[in-house]
CSV table of C-alpha atoms in Angstrom, one decimal:
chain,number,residue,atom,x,y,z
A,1,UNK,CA,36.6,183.2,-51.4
A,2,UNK,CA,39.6,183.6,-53.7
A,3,UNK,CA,41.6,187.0,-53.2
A,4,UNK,CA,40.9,188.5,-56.7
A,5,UNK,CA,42.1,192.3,-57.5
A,6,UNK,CA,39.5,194.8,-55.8
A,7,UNK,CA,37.1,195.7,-58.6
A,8,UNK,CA,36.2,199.4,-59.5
A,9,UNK,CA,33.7,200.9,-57.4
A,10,UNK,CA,29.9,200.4,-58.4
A,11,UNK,CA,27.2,203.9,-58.6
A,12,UNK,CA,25.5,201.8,-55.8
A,13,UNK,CA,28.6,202.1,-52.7
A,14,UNK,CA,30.6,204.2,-51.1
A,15,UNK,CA,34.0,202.6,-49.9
A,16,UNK,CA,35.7,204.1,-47.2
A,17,UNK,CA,39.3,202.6,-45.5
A,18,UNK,CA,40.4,203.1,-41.8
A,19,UNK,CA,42.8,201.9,-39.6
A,20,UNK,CA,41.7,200.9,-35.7
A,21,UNK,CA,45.0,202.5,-34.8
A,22,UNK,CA,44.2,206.1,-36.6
A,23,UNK,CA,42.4,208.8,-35.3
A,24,UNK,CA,41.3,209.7,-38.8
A,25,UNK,CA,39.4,208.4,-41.5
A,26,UNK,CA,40.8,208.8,-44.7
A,27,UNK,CA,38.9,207.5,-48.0
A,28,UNK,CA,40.3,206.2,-50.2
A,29,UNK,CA,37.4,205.4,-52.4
A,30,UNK,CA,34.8,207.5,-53.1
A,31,UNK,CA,32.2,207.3,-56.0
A,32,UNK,CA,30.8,211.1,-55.9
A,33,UNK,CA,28.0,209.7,-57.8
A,34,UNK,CA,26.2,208.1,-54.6
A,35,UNK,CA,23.5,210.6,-54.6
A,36,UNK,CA,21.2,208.3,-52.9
A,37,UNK,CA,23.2,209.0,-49.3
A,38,UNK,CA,20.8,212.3,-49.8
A,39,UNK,CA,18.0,210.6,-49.5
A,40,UNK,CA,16.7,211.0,-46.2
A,41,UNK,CA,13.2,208.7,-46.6
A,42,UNK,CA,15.7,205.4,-47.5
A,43,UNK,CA,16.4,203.5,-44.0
A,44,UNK,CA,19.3,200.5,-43.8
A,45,UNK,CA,20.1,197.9,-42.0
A,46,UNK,CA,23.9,198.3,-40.4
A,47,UNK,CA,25.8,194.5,-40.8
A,48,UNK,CA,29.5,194.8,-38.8
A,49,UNK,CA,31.6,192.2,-40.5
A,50,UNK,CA,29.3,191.8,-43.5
A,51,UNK,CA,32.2,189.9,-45.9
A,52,UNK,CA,32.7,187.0,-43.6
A,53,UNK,CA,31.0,183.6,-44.0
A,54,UNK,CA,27.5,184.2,-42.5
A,55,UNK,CA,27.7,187.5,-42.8
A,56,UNK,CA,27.9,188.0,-46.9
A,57,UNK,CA,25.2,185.3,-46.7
A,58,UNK,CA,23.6,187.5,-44.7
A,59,UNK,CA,23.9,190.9,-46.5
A,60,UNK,CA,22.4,188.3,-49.6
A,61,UNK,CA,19.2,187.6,-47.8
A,62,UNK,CA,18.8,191.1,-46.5
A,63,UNK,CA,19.0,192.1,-49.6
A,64,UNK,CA,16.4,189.3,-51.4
A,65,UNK,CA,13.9,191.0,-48.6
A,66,UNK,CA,14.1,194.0,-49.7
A,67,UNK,CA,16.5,195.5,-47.1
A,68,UNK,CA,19.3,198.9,-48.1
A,69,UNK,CA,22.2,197.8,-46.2
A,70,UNK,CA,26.0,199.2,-45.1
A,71,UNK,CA,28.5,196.9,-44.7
A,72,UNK,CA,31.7,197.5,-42.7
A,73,UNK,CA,34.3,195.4,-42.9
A,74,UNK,CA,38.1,195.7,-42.1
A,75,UNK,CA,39.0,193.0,-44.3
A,76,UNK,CA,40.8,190.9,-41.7
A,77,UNK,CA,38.8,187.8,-42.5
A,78,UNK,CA,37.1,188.4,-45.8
A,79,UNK,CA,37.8,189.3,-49.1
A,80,UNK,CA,37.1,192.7,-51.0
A,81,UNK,CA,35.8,190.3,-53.9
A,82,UNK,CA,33.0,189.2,-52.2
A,83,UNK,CA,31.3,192.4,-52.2
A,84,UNK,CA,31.5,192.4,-55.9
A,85,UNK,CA,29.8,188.8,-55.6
A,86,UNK,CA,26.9,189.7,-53.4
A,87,UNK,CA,26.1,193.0,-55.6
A,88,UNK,CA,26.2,190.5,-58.9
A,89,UNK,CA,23.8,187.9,-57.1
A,90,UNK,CA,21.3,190.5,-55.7
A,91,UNK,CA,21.0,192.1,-59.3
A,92,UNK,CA,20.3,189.4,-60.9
A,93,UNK,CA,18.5,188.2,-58.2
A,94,UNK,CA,16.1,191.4,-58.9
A,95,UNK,CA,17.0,191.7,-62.8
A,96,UNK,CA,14.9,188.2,-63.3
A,97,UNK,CA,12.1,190.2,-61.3
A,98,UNK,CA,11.9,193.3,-63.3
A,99,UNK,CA,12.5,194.9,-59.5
A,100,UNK,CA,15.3,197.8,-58.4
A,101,UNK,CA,17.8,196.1,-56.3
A,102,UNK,CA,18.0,197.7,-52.8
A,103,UNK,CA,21.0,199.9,-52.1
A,104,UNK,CA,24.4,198.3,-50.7
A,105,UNK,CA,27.5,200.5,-49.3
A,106,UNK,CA,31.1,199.4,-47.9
A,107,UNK,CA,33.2,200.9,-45.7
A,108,UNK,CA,36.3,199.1,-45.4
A,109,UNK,CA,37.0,200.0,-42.0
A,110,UNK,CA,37.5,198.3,-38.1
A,111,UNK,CA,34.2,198.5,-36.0
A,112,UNK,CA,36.6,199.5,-32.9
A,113,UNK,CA,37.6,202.4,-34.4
A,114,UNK,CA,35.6,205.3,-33.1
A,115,UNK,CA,36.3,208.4,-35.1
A,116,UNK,CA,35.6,206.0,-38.2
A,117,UNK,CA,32.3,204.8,-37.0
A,118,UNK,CA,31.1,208.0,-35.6
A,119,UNK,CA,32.1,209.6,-39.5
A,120,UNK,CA,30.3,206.4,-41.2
A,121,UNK,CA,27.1,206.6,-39.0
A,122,UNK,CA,27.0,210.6,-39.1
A,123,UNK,CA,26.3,209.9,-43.0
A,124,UNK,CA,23.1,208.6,-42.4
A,125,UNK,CA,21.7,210.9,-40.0
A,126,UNK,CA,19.0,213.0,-41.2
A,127,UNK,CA,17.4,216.2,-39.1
A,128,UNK,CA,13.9,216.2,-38.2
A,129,UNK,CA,11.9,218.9,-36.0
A,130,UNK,CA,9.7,217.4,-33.4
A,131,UNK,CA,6.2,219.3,-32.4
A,132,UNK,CA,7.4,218.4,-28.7
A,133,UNK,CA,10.2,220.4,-29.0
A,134,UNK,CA,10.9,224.3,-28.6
A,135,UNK,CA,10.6,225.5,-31.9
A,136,UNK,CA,13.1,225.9,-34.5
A,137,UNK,CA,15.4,223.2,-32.2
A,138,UNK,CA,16.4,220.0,-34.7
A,139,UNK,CA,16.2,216.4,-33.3
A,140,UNK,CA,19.0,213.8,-34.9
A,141,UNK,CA,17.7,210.6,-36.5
A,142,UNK,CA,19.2,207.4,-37.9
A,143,UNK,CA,18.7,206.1,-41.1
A,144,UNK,CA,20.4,203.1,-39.6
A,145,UNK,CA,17.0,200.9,-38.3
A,146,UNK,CA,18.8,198.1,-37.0
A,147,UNK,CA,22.6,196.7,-36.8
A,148,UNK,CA,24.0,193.4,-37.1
A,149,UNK,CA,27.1,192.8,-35.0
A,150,UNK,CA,29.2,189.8,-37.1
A,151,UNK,CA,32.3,191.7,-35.8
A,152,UNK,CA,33.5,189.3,-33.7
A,153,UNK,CA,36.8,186.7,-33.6
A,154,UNK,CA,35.8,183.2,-33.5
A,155,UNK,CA,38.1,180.2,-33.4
A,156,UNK,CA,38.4,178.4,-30.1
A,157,UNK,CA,41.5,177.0,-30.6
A,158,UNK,CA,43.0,181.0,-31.2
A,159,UNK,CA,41.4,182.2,-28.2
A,160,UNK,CA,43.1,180.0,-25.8
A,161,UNK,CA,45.9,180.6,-27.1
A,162,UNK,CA,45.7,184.6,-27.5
A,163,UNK,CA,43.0,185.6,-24.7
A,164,UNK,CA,43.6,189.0,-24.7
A,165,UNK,CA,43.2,189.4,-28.3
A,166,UNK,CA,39.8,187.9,-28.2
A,167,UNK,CA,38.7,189.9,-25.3
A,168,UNK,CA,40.1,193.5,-26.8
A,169,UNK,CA,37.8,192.8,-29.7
A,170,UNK,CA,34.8,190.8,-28.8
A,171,UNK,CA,34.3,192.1,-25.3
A,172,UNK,CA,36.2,195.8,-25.2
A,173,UNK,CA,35.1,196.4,-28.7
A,174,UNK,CA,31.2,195.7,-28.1
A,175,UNK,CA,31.4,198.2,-25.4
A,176,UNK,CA,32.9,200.8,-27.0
A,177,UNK,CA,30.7,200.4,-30.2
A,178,UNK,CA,27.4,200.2,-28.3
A,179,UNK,CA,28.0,203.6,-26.6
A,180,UNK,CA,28.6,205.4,-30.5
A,181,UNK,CA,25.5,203.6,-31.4
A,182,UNK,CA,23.4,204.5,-28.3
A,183,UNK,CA,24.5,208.5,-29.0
A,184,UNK,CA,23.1,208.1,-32.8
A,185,UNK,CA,19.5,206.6,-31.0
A,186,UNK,CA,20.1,203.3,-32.7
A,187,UNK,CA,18.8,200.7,-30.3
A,188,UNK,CA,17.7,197.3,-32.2
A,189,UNK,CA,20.7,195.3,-32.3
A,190,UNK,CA,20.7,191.5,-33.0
A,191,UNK,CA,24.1,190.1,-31.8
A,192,UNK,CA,25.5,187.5,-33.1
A,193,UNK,CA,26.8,184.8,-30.4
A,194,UNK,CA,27.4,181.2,-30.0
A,195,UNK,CA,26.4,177.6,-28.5
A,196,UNK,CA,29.6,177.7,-26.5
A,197,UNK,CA,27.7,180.3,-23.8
A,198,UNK,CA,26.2,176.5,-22.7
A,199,UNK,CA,29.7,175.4,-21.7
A,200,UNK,CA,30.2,171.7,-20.1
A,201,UNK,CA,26.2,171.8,-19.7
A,202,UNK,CA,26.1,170.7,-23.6
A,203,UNK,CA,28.3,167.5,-22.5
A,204,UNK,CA,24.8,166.3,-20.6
A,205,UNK,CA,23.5,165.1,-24.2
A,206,UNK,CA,20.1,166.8,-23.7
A,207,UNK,CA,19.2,169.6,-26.4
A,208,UNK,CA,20.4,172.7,-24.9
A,209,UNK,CA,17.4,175.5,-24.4
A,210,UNK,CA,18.2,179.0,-23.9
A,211,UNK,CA,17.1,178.8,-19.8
A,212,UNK,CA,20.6,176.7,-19.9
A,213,UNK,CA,22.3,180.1,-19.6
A,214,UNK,CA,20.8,183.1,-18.5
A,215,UNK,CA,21.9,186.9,-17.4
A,216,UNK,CA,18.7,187.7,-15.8
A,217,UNK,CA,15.7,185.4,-13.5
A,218,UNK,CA,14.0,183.6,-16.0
A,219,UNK,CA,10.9,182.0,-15.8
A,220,UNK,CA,10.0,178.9,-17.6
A,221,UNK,CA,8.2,176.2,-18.8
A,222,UNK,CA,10.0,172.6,-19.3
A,223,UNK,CA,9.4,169.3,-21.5
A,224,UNK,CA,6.8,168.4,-18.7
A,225,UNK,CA,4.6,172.0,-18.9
A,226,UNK,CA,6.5,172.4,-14.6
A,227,UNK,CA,7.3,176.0,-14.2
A,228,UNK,CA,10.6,176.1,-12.9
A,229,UNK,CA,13.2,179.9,-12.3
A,230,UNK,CA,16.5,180.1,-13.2
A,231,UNK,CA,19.2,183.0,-12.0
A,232,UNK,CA,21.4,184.5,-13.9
A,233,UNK,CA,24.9,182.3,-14.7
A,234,UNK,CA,26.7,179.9,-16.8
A,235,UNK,CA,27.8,176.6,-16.1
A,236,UNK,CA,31.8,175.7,-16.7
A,237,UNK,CA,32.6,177.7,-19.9
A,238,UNK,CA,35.4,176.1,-21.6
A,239,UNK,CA,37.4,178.6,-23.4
A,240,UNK,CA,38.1,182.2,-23.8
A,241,UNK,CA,35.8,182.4,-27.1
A,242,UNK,CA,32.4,181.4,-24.9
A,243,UNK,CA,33.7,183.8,-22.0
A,244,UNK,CA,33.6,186.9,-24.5
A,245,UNK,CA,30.5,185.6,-26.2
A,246,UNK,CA,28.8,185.0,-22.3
A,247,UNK,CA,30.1,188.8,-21.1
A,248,UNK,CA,29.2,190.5,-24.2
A,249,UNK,CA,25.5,188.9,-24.0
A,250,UNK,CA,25.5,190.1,-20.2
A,251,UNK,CA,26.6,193.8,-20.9
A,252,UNK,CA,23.8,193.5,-23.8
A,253,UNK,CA,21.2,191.8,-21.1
A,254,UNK,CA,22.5,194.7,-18.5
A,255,UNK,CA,22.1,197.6,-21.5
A,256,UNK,CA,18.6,196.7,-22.1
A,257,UNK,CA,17.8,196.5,-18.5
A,258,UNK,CA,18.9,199.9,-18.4
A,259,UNK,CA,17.5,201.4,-21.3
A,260,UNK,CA,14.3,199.8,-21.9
A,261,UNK,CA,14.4,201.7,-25.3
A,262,UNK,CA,17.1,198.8,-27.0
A,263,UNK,CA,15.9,195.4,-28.5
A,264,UNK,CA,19.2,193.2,-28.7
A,265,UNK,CA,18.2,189.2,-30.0
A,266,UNK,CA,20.9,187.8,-29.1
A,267,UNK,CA,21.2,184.8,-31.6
A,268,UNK,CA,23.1,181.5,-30.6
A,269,UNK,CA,24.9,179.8,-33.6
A,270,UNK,CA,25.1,176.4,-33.3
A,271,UNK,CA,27.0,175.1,-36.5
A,272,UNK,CA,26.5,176.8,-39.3
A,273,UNK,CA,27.9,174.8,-42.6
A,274,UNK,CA,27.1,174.7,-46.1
A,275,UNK,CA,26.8,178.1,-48.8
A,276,UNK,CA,24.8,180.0,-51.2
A,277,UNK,CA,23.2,177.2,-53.5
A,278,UNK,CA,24.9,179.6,-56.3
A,279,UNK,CA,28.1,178.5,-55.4
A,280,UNK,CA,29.3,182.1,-55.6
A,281,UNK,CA,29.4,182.7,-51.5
A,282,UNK,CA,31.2,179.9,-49.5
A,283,UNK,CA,33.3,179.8,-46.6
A,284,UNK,CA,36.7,181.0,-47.1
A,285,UNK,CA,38.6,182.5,-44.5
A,286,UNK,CA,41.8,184.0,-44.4
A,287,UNK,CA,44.0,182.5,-42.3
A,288,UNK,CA,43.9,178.6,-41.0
A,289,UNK,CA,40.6,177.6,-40.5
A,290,UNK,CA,39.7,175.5,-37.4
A,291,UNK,CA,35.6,174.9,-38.1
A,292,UNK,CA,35.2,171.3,-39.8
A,293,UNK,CA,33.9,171.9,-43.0
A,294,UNK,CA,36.3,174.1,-43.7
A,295,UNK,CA,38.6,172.1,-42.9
A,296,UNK,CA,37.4,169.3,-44.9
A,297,UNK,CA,37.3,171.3,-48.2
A,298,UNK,CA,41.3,172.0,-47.4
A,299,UNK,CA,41.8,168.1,-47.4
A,300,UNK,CA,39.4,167.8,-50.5
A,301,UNK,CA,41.4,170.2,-52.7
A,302,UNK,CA,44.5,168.9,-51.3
A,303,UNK,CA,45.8,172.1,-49.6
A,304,UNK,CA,46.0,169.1,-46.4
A,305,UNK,CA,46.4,165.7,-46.7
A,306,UNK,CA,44.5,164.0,-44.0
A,307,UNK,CA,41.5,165.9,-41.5
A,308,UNK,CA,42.5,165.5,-38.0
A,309,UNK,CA,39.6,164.0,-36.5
A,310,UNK,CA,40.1,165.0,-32.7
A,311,UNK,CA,38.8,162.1,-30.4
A,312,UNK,CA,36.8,158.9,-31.0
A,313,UNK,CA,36.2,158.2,-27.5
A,314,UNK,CA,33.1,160.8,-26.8
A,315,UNK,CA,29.8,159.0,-25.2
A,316,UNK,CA,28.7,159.3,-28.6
A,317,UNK,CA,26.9,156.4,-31.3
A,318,UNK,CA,30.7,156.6,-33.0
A,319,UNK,CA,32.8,158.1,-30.8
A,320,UNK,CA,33.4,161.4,-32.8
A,321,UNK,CA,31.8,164.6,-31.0
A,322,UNK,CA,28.3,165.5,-32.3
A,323,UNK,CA,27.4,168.9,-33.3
A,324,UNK,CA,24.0,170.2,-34.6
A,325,UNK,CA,25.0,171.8,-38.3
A,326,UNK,CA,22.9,174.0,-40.0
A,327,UNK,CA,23.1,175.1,-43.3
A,328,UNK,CA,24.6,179.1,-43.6
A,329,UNK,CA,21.2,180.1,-45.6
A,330,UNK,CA,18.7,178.9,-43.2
A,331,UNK,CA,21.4,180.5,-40.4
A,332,UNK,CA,21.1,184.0,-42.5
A,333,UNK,CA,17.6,183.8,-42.9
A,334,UNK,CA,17.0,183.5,-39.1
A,335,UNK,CA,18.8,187.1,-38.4
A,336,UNK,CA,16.1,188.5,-41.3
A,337,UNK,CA,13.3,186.8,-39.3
A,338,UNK,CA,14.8,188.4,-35.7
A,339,UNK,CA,14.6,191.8,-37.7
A,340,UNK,CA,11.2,191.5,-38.4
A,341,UNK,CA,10.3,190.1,-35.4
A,342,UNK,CA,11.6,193.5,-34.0
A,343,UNK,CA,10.4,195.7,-36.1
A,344,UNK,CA,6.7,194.5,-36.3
A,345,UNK,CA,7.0,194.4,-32.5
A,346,UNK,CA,6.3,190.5,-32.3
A,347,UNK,CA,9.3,190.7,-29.3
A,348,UNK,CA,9.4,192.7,-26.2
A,349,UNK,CA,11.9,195.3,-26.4
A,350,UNK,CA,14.7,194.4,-24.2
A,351,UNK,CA,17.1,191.5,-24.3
A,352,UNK,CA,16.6,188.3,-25.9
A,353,UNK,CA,18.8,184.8,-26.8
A,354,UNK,CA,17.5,182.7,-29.4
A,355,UNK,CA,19.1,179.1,-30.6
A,356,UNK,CA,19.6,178.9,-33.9
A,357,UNK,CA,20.3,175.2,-34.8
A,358,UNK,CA,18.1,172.3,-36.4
A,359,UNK,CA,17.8,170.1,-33.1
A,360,UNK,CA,19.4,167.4,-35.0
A,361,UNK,CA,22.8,166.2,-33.9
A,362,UNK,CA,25.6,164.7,-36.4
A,363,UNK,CA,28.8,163.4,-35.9
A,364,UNK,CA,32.0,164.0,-37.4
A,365,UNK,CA,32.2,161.4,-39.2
A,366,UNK,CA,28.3,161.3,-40.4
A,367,UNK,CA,29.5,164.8,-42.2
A,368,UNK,CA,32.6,163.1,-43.6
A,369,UNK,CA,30.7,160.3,-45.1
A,370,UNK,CA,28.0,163.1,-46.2
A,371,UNK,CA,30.8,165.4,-48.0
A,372,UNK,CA,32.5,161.9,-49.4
A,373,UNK,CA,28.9,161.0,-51.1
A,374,UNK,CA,28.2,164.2,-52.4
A,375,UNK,CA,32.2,165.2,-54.1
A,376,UNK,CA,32.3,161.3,-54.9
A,377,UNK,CA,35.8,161.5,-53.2
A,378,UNK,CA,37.3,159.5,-50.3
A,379,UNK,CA,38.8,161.7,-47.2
A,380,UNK,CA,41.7,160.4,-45.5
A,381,UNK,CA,41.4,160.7,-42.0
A,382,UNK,CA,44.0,161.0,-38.9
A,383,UNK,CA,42.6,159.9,-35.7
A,384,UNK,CA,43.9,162.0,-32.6
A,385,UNK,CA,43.1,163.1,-29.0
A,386,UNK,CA,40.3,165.7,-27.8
A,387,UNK,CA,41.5,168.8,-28.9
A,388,UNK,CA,41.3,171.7,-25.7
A,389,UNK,CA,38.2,173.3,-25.2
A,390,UNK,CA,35.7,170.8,-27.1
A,391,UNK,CA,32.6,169.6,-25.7
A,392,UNK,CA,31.4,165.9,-26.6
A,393,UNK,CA,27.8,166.8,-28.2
A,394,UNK,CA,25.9,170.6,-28.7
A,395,UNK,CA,22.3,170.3,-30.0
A,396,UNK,CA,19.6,173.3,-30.2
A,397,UNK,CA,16.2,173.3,-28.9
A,398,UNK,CA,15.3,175.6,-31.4
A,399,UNK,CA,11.5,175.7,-29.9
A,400,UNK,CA,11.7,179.5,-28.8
A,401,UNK,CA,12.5,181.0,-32.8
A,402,UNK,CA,10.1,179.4,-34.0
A,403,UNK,CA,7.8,180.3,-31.8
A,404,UNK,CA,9.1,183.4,-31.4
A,405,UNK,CA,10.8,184.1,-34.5
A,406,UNK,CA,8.4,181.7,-36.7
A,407,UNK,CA,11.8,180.2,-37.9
A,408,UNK,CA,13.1,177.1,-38.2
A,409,UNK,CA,15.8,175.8,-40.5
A,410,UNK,CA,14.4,174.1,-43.9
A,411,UNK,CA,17.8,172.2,-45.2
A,412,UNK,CA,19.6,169.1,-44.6
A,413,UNK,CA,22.8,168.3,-44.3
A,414,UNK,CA,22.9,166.6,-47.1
A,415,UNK,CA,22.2,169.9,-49.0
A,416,UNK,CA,24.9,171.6,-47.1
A,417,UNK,CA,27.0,169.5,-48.3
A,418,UNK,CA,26.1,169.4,-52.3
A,419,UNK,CA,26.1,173.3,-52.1
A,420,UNK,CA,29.4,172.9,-50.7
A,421,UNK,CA,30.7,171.0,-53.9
A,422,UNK,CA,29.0,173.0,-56.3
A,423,UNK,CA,31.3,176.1,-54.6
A,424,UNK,CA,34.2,174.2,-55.1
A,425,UNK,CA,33.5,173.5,-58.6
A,426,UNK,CA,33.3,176.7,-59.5
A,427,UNK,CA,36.6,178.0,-57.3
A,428,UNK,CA,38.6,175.0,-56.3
A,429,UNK,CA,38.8,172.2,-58.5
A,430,UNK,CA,38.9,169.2,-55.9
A,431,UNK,CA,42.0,166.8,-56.1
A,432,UNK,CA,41.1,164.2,-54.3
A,433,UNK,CA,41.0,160.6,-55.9
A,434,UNK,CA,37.2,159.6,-56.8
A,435,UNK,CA,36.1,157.0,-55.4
C-alpha cells in the first residue's frame, strides 16, 4: 500500500499509539465520540497485526460476516492508510446492502507491549454477577470472543540473518501475550503459522498433512485408510523462521493441554498470493520484500530490473522450486471458517493445526508466465543458486479443513494473478515493456 498522510479519525475507531519500549500508553488519538465502547452486549473479534497483507484482508472478511473487530497494529509493516481502505470497502460493502457496517477500532500499538495491551483489552471488559458466586461479588468478562495472532516476523531470509530478533518477537512475544490474554479469560485463539513447521520433510514431494509435524501422539488415518501414531517432533527445520513458528505452536499445543478451557487452530500458510478483487488491499510491505510475488510486482513497476530466480536445478518438471499458492482471499476466508468452527463447537477445544493451501503445486516460473499473461508484460529474469533455507517443493493436503473447517480454497492462480494487476493499476502504474 502507498504511505499516504494518516486520515482523520472516523466516529467508528479509537486510535491509540504505544511504544514496546514504554511502560505507558499514551493516546494520541482519541475520538470521544466512540460511544459504542459502552456497549457491553457488542462482542469483537481481536486481529494482532491487522494492516499487514493477510491480515487487512482478513479484518475485510471478518467484517463482510458480520464480525465488530479491534485491530492492533504497530505499524512496522503496514500502512496507517489501509485502515482508511478497509473502513471504505466494508461501508460500501454494507451501503449496497441497506445493512449497518459492523464496528472497527485501531490501536496503533506493539502486541509485546504489556501495559499497552492490558489498557486496550481492559476497554472491553464488561462486569457481570454470576448466581454461583457469593453475592454482591462481580466476575470480569471479555468482549473480546476470539483473537487473531498475525503479529509475527516472517521473511526467511531475515531470520537467518537476525535470529534473535525473530525469536524475541515471534516466540518471547507469544508468551508474554498469551499470559495477558489468559488473565482477561480469553481462550479461542487461532494462530497464524506456516508450511515451513514441515522442514526438509516437504523436499519428499508428497503433499505435506498435518501428522508431518506434530507436538502431541497423534493418531491417524493414511492414503490407504492404515492407522498409523505419530509422536511429537519435527523433521530438519531449516531456518530460524520455522523454529519460532514450530515452538510457538508447541507452547500453544502445551497451553491447551494445560488448560482444557483454550481452542488455539493453529493455521498453516502455505503461499498466500494474490489481493482483494477491488484492487484497494494488496501486498505492500515496508521494507524489501523477499515473498515472490512481491517481488515480481517490484520488477513489473520497475523498482528492480530483473527477479532473481534462485535455482533451476530442484527435482522439479522445470527445475524452479514449486510452492502451493493460494490466493490471500480464500487464505482470509479460512481464519473466518476456523472462527466458526470454534464458536459453533464443530472443533474440540484444545489445540489444532490446519493446512491452508489448494493441494496444487506451481513453479516459479508457471507464476512468472501467469503474471506475464495477465499484465501483458515480459519479466526479465536472473538465474542464480538456491538461496539458504529453501526447500525444493511445499504442497498442502488440505483434507483436514475441509473436513474440519468445511473450507477449501475456490480461486486459481490465474485469478491471483489478474487481481494482482488490477491493484497495480490502480497504485503502481507498471513500466515494463508490453509484450
Amino acid at each position: 500500500m502507498d504511505n499516504h498522510s494518516d486520515s482523520d479519525v472516523s466516529s467508528q475507531r479509537r486510535v491509540h499509539s504505544s511504544s514496546v519500549s514504554s511502560l505507558d500508553t499514551q493516546s494520541t488519538e482519541i475520538d470521544d465520540s466512540c460511544e459504542d465502547l459502552q456497549d457491553s452486549d457488542r462482542e469483537y473479534i481481536l486481529v494482532v497485526g491487522g494492516l499487514g497483507y493477510i491480515g487487512s484482508h482478513t479484518c475485510l472478511e471478518l467484517l463482510k460476516s458480520g464480525y465488530n473487530i479491534v485491530i492492533i497494529d504497530n505499524l512496522s509493516n503496514s500502512f496507517r492508510s489501509v485502515y482508511t481502505r478497509l473502513e471504505n470497502l466494508g461501508r460500501n460493502y454494507f451501503d449496497t446492502r441497506c445493512e449497518p457496517m459492523p464496528q472497527i477500532h485501531l490501536y496503533v500499538s506493539d502486541y509485546r507491549d504489556e501495559a499497552a495491551m492490558k489498557q486496550i483489552l481492559g476497554e472491553y471488559v464488561r462486569p457481570h454477577t454470576s448466581p454461583q458466586l457469593l453475592e454482591g461479588e462481580a466476575r470480569l468478562e471479555s468482549r473480546i470472543r476470539g483473537v487473531i495472532h498475525f503479529g509475527a516476523y516472517k521473511s526467511v531470509s531475515e531470520s537467518i540473518q537476525q535470529p534473535l530478533k525473530y525469536y524475541a518477537n515471534n516466540v518471547a512475544g507469544l508468551v508474554e501475550f498469551c499470559s495477558i490474554l489468559n488473565s482477561f479469560q480469553i481462550k479461542t485463539f487461532v494462530f497464524s503459522s506456516s508450511a515451513t513447521v514441515y522442514g526438509s520433510i516437504a523436499n519428499s514431494g508428497m503433499p505435506l498433512r498435518e501428522e508431518h509435524c506434530t507436538h502431541q501422539e497423534e493418531a491417524f488415518s493414511d492414503h490407504e485408510g492404515v492407522t498409523k501414531t505419530v509422536l511429537g517432533g519435527c523433521t530438519g527445520l531449516t531456518n530460524p523462521y520455522g523454529r519460532t513458528k514450530w515452538m510457538c505452536e508447541a507452547i500453544l499445543s502445551d497451553l491447551a493441554l494445560a488448560d482444557p478451557e483454550w481452542t488455539v487452530l493453529a493455521l498453516r500458510y502455505f503461499n498466500p498470493v494474490g489481493c482483494d478483487e477491488s484492487g484497494l488491499l494488496g501486498e505492500d510491505p515496508r521494507g524489501v520484500p523477499t515473498n515472490l510475488m512481491p517481488v515480481v510486482l517490484r520488477v513489473l513497476t520497475g523498482i528492480s530490473p530483473v527477479l532473481d530466480v534462485f535455482g533451476t536445478d530442484y527435482p522439479t518438471a522445470d527445475g524452479t522450486a514449486v510452492r502451493d499458492f493460494i490466493h490471500v482471499t480464500d487464505l482470509a476466508r479460512g481464519h473466518i471458517a476456523a472462527l466458526a468452527a470454534a464458536f459453533d463447537g464443530r472443533v474440540p477445544k484444545g489445540f489444532r493445526t490446519y493446512n491452508l493451501g489448494s493441494g496444487k503445486g506451481h513453479s516459479v516460473l508457471d507464476v512468472v508466465n501467469a503474471v506475464e499473461s495477465a499484465s501483458s508484460s515480459k519479466i526479465p529474469l536472473r538465474i542464480l543458486g538456491r538461496r539458504e533455507g529453501d526447500v525444493g517443493s511445499c504442497v498442502a493436503m488440505p483434507k483436514r479443513a475441509e473436513t474440519e473447517l468445511d473450507w477449501k480454497t475456490e480461486k486459481s492462480l490465474e485469478t491471483c494473478c489478474r487481481d494482482v494487476c488490477n491493484f497495480l493499476d490502480k497504485f503502481k502504474r507498471p513500466a515494463m515493456p508490453v509484450v
